[in-house]
Tab-separated table of C-alpha atoms and ligand atoms in Angstrom:
chain	number	residue	atom	x	y	z
A	1	UNK	CA	0.000	0.000	0.000
A	2	UNK	CA	1.206	3.502	-0.775
A	3	UNK	CA	2.363	5.576	2.161
A	4	UNK	CA	2.269	8.969	0.434
A	5	UNK	CA	-0.039	10.824	-1.932
A	6	UNK	CA	0.810	10.763	-5.638
A	7	UNK	CA	2.824	13.718	-6.899
A	8	UNK	CA	1.501	13.966	-10.447
A	9	UNK	CA	1.863	17.522	-11.697
A	10	UNK	CA	-1.102	19.575	-12.851
A	11	UNK	CA	-1.442	22.622	-15.046
A	12	UNK	CA	-1.406	25.007	-12.081
A	13	UNK	CA	0.317	22.941	-9.378
A	14	UNK	CA	3.659	22.479	-11.042
A	15	UNK	CA	6.311	19.881	-10.449
A	16	UNK	CA	9.634	21.581	-9.752
A	17	UNK	CA	12.021	19.894	-12.187
A	18	UNK	CA	15.702	20.573	-12.683
A	19	UNK	CA	14.863	22.886	-15.600
A	20	UNK	CA	12.044	24.811	-13.854
A	21	UNK	CA	8.309	24.340	-13.330
A	22	UNK	CA	6.703	21.444	-15.188
A	23	UNK	CA	2.986	21.606	-16.021
A	24	UNK	CA	0.923	18.654	-17.208
A	25	UNK	CA	-2.149	19.680	-19.177
A	26	UNK	CA	-4.899	17.071	-19.168
A	27	UNK	CA	-6.676	16.722	-22.500
A	28	UNK	CA	-9.472	14.161	-21.981
A	29	UNK	CA	-9.953	12.267	-25.256
A	30	UNK	CA	-6.989	14.134	-26.766
A	31	UNK	CA	-9.050	16.529	-28.869
A	32	UNK	CA	-8.012	20.184	-29.202
A	33	UNK	CA	-9.599	22.710	-31.556
A	34	UNK	CA	-7.185	24.776	-33.670
A	35	UNK	CA	-7.676	27.709	-31.281
A	36	UNK	CA	-7.026	25.569	-28.180
A	37	UNK	CA	-3.950	23.987	-29.755
A	38	UNK	CA	-2.580	27.463	-30.521
A	39	UNK	CA	-3.154	28.551	-26.911
A	40	UNK	CA	-1.070	25.613	-25.688
A	41	UNK	CA	1.617	26.099	-28.361
A	42	UNK	CA	1.979	29.796	-27.613
A	43	UNK	CA	2.085	29.130	-23.876
A	44	UNK	CA	5.021	26.765	-24.441
A	45	UNK	CA	6.756	29.369	-26.597
A	46	UNK	CA	6.065	32.403	-24.409
A	47	UNK	CA	6.107	30.924	-20.892
A	48	UNK	CA	8.167	27.732	-21.182
A	49	UNK	CA	11.061	26.199	-23.059
A	50	UNK	CA	9.350	26.368	-26.455
A	51	UNK	CA	8.655	22.637	-26.641
A	52	UNK	CA	5.593	20.507	-25.970
A	53	UNK	CA	6.022	17.044	-24.481
A	54	UNK	CA	3.565	14.317	-25.406
A	55	UNK	CA	2.811	11.810	-22.644
A	56	UNK	CA	1.782	8.167	-22.840
A	57	UNK	CA	-1.656	9.207	-21.591
A	58	UNK	CA	-2.195	11.578	-24.523
A	59	UNK	CA	-1.640	14.631	-22.327
A	60	UNK	CA	0.773	17.530	-22.885
A	61	UNK	CA	3.557	18.951	-20.755
A	62	UNK	CA	5.273	22.343	-20.733
A	63	UNK	CA	8.626	22.719	-18.991
A	64	UNK	CA	10.654	25.651	-17.737
A	65	UNK	CA	7.716	27.617	-16.277
A	66	UNK	CA	8.203	30.270	-13.590
A	67	UNK	CA	4.763	29.488	-12.096
A	68	UNK	CA	1.381	28.106	-13.100
A	69	UNK	CA	-0.660	31.286	-12.772
A	70	UNK	CA	-0.406	32.715	-16.280
A	71	UNK	CA	-0.658	29.266	-17.858
A	72	UNK	CA	-3.724	28.487	-15.740
A	73	UNK	CA	-5.418	31.732	-16.790
A	74	UNK	CA	-4.777	31.029	-20.475
A	75	UNK	CA	-6.022	27.436	-20.238
A	76	UNK	CA	-9.151	28.481	-18.333
A	77	UNK	CA	-9.979	31.103	-20.965
A	78	UNK	CA	-9.592	28.445	-23.680
A	79	UNK	CA	-11.877	25.963	-21.902
A	80	UNK	CA	-8.996	23.628	-21.075
A	81	UNK	CA	-9.206	23.925	-17.310
A	82	UNK	CA	-12.894	23.452	-16.514
A	83	UNK	CA	-12.383	22.407	-12.894
A	84	UNK	CA	-9.819	23.682	-10.404
A	85	UNK	CA	-10.711	20.893	-7.972
A	86	UNK	CA	-10.690	17.897	-10.346
A	87	UNK	CA	-7.854	18.911	-12.597
A	88	UNK	CA	-5.366	16.097	-11.960
A	89	UNK	CA	-7.830	13.196	-12.150
A	90	UNK	CA	-9.136	14.133	-15.637
A	91	UNK	CA	-7.265	11.297	-17.318
A	92	UNK	CA	-9.357	9.831	-20.117
A	93	UNK	CA	-7.625	8.143	-23.039
A	94	UNK	CA	-9.866	7.524	-26.039
A	95	UNK	CA	-9.297	5.472	-29.176
A	96	UNK	CA	-8.074	8.325	-31.405
A	97	UNK	CA	-9.525	7.105	-34.705
A	98	UNK	CA	-13.011	6.486	-33.335
A	99	UNK	CA	-15.846	8.961	-33.028
A	100	UNK	CA	-16.052	9.068	-29.236
A	101	UNK	CA	-15.206	12.616	-28.128
A	102	UNK	CA	-18.848	13.376	-27.236
A	103	UNK	CA	-18.873	10.406	-24.861
A	104	UNK	CA	-15.513	11.512	-23.417
A	105	UNK	CA	-16.806	15.053	-22.871
A	106	UNK	CA	-19.934	13.760	-21.126
A	107	UNK	CA	-17.804	11.484	-18.965
A	108	UNK	CA	-15.370	14.272	-18.083
A	109	UNK	CA	-18.196	16.651	-17.172
A	110	UNK	CA	-19.912	14.045	-14.980
A	111	UNK	CA	-16.704	13.086	-13.166
A	112	UNK	CA	-15.883	16.758	-12.534
A	113	UNK	CA	-19.429	17.389	-11.230
A	114	UNK	CA	-19.029	14.937	-8.350
A	115	UNK	CA	-17.183	16.620	-5.451
A	116	UNK	CA	-16.249	13.266	-3.888
A	117	UNK	CA	-14.177	12.417	-6.963
A	118	UNK	CA	-11.973	15.519	-6.628
A	119	UNK	CA	-9.601	13.577	-4.407
A	120	UNK	CA	-9.083	10.675	-6.793
A	121	UNK	CA	-5.349	10.297	-7.419
A	122	UNK	CA	-3.572	11.858	-10.382
A	123	UNK	CA	-2.883	8.288	-11.559
A	124	UNK	CA	-6.616	7.587	-12.025
A	125	UNK	CA	-7.316	6.520	-15.614
A	126	UNK	CA	-10.356	5.789	-17.768
A	127	UNK	CA	-10.062	4.349	-21.280
A	128	UNK	CA	-12.711	4.626	-24.001
A	129	UNK	CA	-12.620	2.293	-26.994
A	130	UNK	CA	-11.177	-1.085	-27.947
A	131	UNK	CA	-7.795	0.038	-29.298
A	132	UNK	CA	-6.807	1.613	-25.956
A	133	UNK	CA	-8.542	-0.942	-23.705
A	134	UNK	CA	-5.237	-2.618	-22.845
A	135	UNK	CA	-3.598	0.553	-21.552
A	136	UNK	CA	-4.321	-0.305	-17.938
A	137	UNK	CA	-7.241	1.966	-17.099
A	138	UNK	CA	-8.889	1.687	-13.705
A	139	UNK	CA	-12.082	1.639	-15.736
A	140	UNK	CA	-12.510	1.041	-19.440
A	141	UNK	CA	-15.452	1.299	-21.795
A	142	UNK	CA	-15.745	-0.852	-24.904
A	143	UNK	CA	-19.313	-0.577	-26.198
A	144	UNK	CA	-21.453	-1.852	-23.263
A	145	UNK	CA	-18.510	-3.524	-21.493
A	146	UNK	CA	-17.128	-1.896	-18.352
A	147	UNK	CA	-13.568	-3.122	-17.796
A	148	UNK	CA	-12.284	-3.061	-14.217
A	149	UNK	CA	-8.523	-2.663	-13.743
A	150	UNK	CA	-8.073	-3.816	-17.337
A	151	UNK	CA	-10.225	-6.949	-17.006
A	152	UNK	CA	-13.616	-7.899	-18.404
A	153	UNK	CA	-15.306	-9.399	-15.358
A	154	UNK	CA	-18.697	-9.564	-17.080
A	155	UNK	CA	-20.026	-6.107	-16.174
A	156	UNK	CA	-22.330	-4.737	-18.913
A	157	UNK	CA	-23.790	-1.239	-18.678
A	158	UNK	CA	-26.664	0.689	-20.291
A	159	UNK	CA	-25.468	4.156	-19.283
A	160	UNK	CA	-21.657	4.290	-19.603
A	161	UNK	CA	-21.317	7.752	-18.051
A	162	UNK	CA	-23.343	6.892	-14.976
A	163	UNK	CA	-21.555	3.536	-14.674
A	164	UNK	CA	-18.063	5.074	-14.671
A	165	UNK	CA	-19.067	7.774	-12.173
A	166	UNK	CA	-20.591	5.135	-9.889
A	167	UNK	CA	-17.568	2.847	-10.225
A	168	UNK	CA	-15.177	5.751	-9.578
A	169	UNK	CA	-17.139	6.602	-6.433
A	170	UNK	CA	-16.868	3.011	-5.192
A	171	UNK	CA	-13.124	3.064	-5.895
A	172	UNK	CA	-12.715	6.311	-3.997
A	173	UNK	CA	-14.661	4.879	-1.029
A	174	UNK	CA	-12.521	1.761	-0.745
A	175	UNK	CA	-9.109	2.886	-1.985
A	176	UNK	CA	-7.494	4.100	1.245
A	177	UNK	CA	-4.064	5.250	0.099
A	178	UNK	CA	-4.061	3.139	-3.100
A	179	UNK	CA	-3.574	4.985	-6.374
A	180	UNK	CA	-4.999	2.368	-8.720
A	181	UNK	CA	-7.963	-0.011	-8.559
A	182	UNK	CA	-5.585	-2.923	-9.185
A	183	UNK	CA	-3.902	-2.148	-5.830
A	184	UNK	CA	-7.109	-2.465	-3.788
A	185	UNK	CA	-7.589	-5.903	-2.218
A	186	UNK	CA	-10.870	-7.293	-3.530
A	187	UNK	CA	-11.629	-3.998	-5.297
A	188	UNK	CA	-12.452	-5.485	-8.688
A	189	UNK	CA	-14.610	-8.180	-7.074
A	190	UNK	CA	-16.591	-5.686	-4.994
A	191	UNK	CA	-17.314	-3.428	-7.966
A	192	UNK	CA	-18.281	-6.429	-10.086
A	193	UNK	CA	-20.699	-7.513	-7.358
A	194	UNK	CA	-22.182	-4.013	-7.223
A	195	UNK	CA	-23.053	-4.068	-10.943
A	196	UNK	CA	-23.571	-7.820	-11.355
A	197	UNK	CA	-21.844	-9.906	-14.034
A	198	UNK	CA	-23.333	-11.563	-17.083
A	199	UNK	CA	-22.423	-15.033	-18.292
A	200	UNK	CA	-20.997	-15.392	-21.768
A	201	UNK	CA	-17.917	-14.504	-23.744
A	202	UNK	CA	-15.471	-11.994	-22.345
A	203	UNK	CA	-13.430	-9.492	-24.324
A	204	UNK	CA	-9.647	-9.364	-24.130
A	205	UNK	CA	-8.329	-5.828	-23.643
A	206	UNK	CA	-5.909	-4.819	-26.390
A	207	UNK	CA	-3.545	-2.070	-27.442
A	208	UNK	CA	-3.605	-1.213	-31.140
A	209	UNK	CA	-1.242	1.681	-31.832
A	210	UNK	CA	-1.988	4.010	-34.713
A	211	UNK	CA	0.668	3.558	-37.433
A	212	UNK	CA	2.444	6.743	-38.531
A	213	UNK	CA	1.063	8.344	-41.706
A	214	UNK	CA	0.757	11.893	-43.054
A	215	UNK	CA	-2.501	12.324	-41.087
A	216	UNK	CA	-1.376	10.392	-37.983
A	217	UNK	CA	2.212	11.566	-37.491
A	218	UNK	CA	4.348	10.529	-34.553
A	219	UNK	CA	6.439	13.022	-32.604
A	220	UNK	CA	10.133	12.021	-32.336
A	221	UNK	CA	10.871	11.181	-28.690
A	222	UNK	CA	7.533	12.807	-27.823
A	223	UNK	CA	8.944	16.341	-27.950
A	224	UNK	CA	7.563	18.881	-30.429
A	225	UNK	CA	8.921	22.310	-31.292
A	226	UNK	CA	5.897	24.470	-30.432
A	227	UNK	CA	6.377	26.538	-33.604
A	228	UNK	CA	5.099	23.521	-35.520
A	229	UNK	CA	1.509	22.860	-36.654
A	230	UNK	CA	0.150	26.409	-36.190
A	231	UNK	CA	-3.626	26.744	-36.488
A	232	UNK	CA	-4.269	23.014	-36.814
A	233	UNK	CA	-7.009	21.077	-34.982
A	234	UNK	CA	-5.361	18.004	-33.443
A	235	UNK	CA	-6.173	14.830	-31.600
A	236	UNK	CA	-3.407	13.547	-29.358
A	237	UNK	CA	-2.719	9.822	-29.232
A	238	UNK	CA	-1.255	7.797	-26.336
A	239	UNK	CA	1.530	6.763	-28.717
A	240	UNK	CA	3.008	10.260	-28.613
A	241	UNK	CA	1.508	11.277	-31.904
A	242	UNK	CA	-1.424	13.198	-33.314
A	243	UNK	CA	-4.263	12.969	-35.763
A	244	UNK	CA	-4.245	15.991	-38.082
A	245	UNK	CA	-6.301	16.996	-41.137
A	246	UNK	CA	-5.132	15.867	-44.601
A	247	UNK	CA	-2.687	18.298	-46.164
A	248	UNK	CA	-1.163	19.442	-42.844
A	249	UNK	CA	2.557	20.273	-43.016
A	250	UNK	CA	4.100	17.475	-40.957
A	251	UNK	CA	7.773	18.254	-41.653
A	252	UNK	CA	10.040	16.739	-39.037
A	253	UNK	CA	7.364	14.362	-37.740
A	254	UNK	CA	7.192	10.594	-38.191
A	255	UNK	CA	4.885	9.834	-41.103
A	256	UNK	CA	6.330	6.512	-42.235
A	257	UNK	CA	6.296	3.249	-40.230
A	258	UNK	CA	9.782	2.590	-41.681
A	259	UNK	CA	11.178	5.735	-40.007
A	260	UNK	CA	14.009	4.926	-37.563
A	261	UNK	CA	12.191	7.120	-35.012
A	262	UNK	CA	9.078	4.951	-35.080
A	263	UNK	CA	8.681	2.991	-31.848
A	264	UNK	CA	11.502	4.807	-30.018
A	265	UNK	CA	10.677	6.708	-26.828
A	266	UNK	CA	12.663	8.228	-23.972
A	267	UNK	CA	12.041	9.749	-20.573
A	268	UNK	CA	13.077	13.338	-19.873
A	269	UNK	CA	16.604	12.504	-18.756
A	270	UNK	CA	19.266	15.161	-18.293
A	271	UNK	CA	19.127	18.112	-18.060
A	272	UNK	CA	15.388	18.273	-17.216
A	273	UNK	CA	15.308	15.559	-14.571
A	274	UNK	CA	17.596	15.815	-11.553
A	275	UNK	CA	17.428	12.030	-11.022
A	276	UNK	CA	18.747	11.199	-14.440
A	277	UNK	CA	22.097	9.480	-14.754
A	278	UNK	CA	22.504	10.433	-18.419
A	279	UNK	CA	21.242	12.471	-21.358
A	280	UNK	CA	19.005	9.688	-22.622
A	281	UNK	CA	17.665	11.674	-25.559
A	282	UNK	CA	21.134	12.314	-26.937
A	283	UNK	CA	22.048	8.663	-26.395
A	284	UNK	CA	18.837	7.515	-28.106
A	285	UNK	CA	19.611	9.793	-31.066
A	286	UNK	CA	23.119	8.397	-31.339
A	287	UNK	CA	21.732	4.835	-31.238
A	288	UNK	CA	19.056	5.578	-33.847
A	289	UNK	CA	19.198	3.364	-36.904
A	290	UNK	CA	20.070	0.214	-34.955
A	291	UNK	CA	17.516	-2.367	-36.145
A	292	UNK	CA	14.886	-3.235	-33.530
A	293	UNK	CA	11.779	-5.358	-33.691
A	294	UNK	CA	9.960	-4.154	-30.582
A	295	UNK	CA	9.302	-0.644	-29.250
A	296	UNK	CA	12.394	0.736	-27.535
A	297	UNK	CA	12.339	2.930	-24.448
A	298	UNK	CA	15.270	4.830	-22.930
A	299	UNK	CA	15.272	5.803	-19.230
A	300	UNK	CA	17.684	7.910	-17.229
A	301	UNK	CA	17.188	5.879	-14.033
A	302	UNK	CA	15.462	2.811	-12.677
A	303	UNK	CA	12.113	4.579	-12.329
A	304	UNK	CA	11.674	4.024	-16.083
A	305	UNK	CA	9.120	6.839	-16.489
A	306	UNK	CA	7.001	6.713	-19.631
A	307	UNK	CA	7.737	3.073	-20.403
A	308	UNK	CA	5.133	1.957	-22.977
A	309	UNK	CA	2.753	-0.865	-22.112
A	310	UNK	CA	3.449	-4.335	-23.466
A	311	UNK	CA	6.612	-5.918	-24.806
A	312	UNK	CA	9.384	-3.392	-25.093
A	313	UNK	CA	13.168	-3.294	-25.196
A	314	UNK	CA	14.469	-0.923	-22.533
A	315	UNK	CA	17.759	0.848	-22.039
A	316	UNK	CA	18.017	1.970	-18.414
A	317	UNK	CA	20.928	4.224	-17.421
A	318	UNK	CA	23.148	2.843	-14.677
A	319	UNK	CA	25.600	5.726	-14.355
A	320	UNK	CA	28.134	3.562	-16.126
A	321	UNK	CA	26.312	2.785	-19.329
A	322	UNK	CA	22.909	1.203	-19.838
A	323	UNK	CA	21.193	-1.958	-18.704
A	324	UNK	CA	19.243	-3.556	-21.548
A	325	UNK	CA	15.991	-5.235	-20.571
A	326	UNK	CA	14.160	-7.158	-23.275
A	327	UNK	CA	10.991	-8.878	-22.137
A	328	UNK	CA	11.708	-12.421	-21.030
A	329	UNK	CA	15.222	-12.354	-22.520
A	330	UNK	CA	16.602	-11.042	-19.229
A	331	UNK	CA	19.051	-8.236	-18.561
A	332	UNK	CA	22.391	-7.522	-20.052
A	333	UNK	CA	24.798	-4.678	-19.435
A	334	UNK	CA	25.495	-2.317	-22.336
A	335	UNK	CA	28.408	0.065	-21.981
B	1	SF4	S1	13.083	7.613	-15.497
B	1	SF4	FE1	14.362	8.623	-13.956
B	1	SF4	S2	15.582	10.037	-15.149
B	1	SF4	FE2	13.848	9.499	-16.445
B	1	SF4	S3	12.317	11.088	-16.045
B	1	SF4	FE3	11.888	9.347	-14.667
B	1	SF4	S4	12.944	9.907	-12.738
B	1	SF4	FE4	13.823	11.185	-14.393
């Protein structure tokens, strides 16, 4: 059981990183109008380091901020900070190629309207859609299926919004100091009993990444120069990419599955993270072009922040090189 509250940053309550204040901007469902996207881009350029970081939960981060006040005011004016009390728990990942933003918006509004849910942890996560159902949400919706901690226990729902709000309330009641439903002893069972389970076939949660293309570009190492994509409506994906309209100028982004950048991710590393034992982004760049069959993730320390779900080859800095971890193949030292 956790002994301390989670420290996930918000858009106003910043995390103090080695390179200044770090804000995480929740974007439930990943959809930003052209005007909203420009607000975030300009905030990164005018208040931060000039870059936007894409997270594995399809959120955005701005680094190098003096404080969160000006950013908060801009986001509020753009409709991107609808609740001061529920800001950090607004984590909803939606299948980015499906038409589901209306459901996400209804879900977000209902979760934010319940005062009890304000103290859900910043790690709380809801997924919407089959292609993101394996991303480890506390709750997941796939048609009428309500997944609990990433498992189909047989719960079927008529009103998905009401079901998630009810389930989130039950989680909050029983969670103690746990951050995730999977950490609560008997949590999944109790929520299943509350709703009742049907007999019959179960679905298997899955992760189906969107392949890079000119309309679904990936962002190299999840870090975008905020001068890029001005005036474009976007949908963020949990694979550190976007969905953009046809004809958008995607120079410098990953638009081809054969790109050496495709499938390569890295944590912040030096100089942004004080814990980092190396400049993982520079090391990943230098390594680029080495053939790899699985996604590859580089970390500056053993916390392994931002590691993608599923099978992945990892390079974890040791202070004296990197430890390579490849699924069941075990560890080997790389120097
Ligand atoms: S994995 Fe370590 S070095 Fe990388 S961002 Fe997380 S804490 Fe920092």
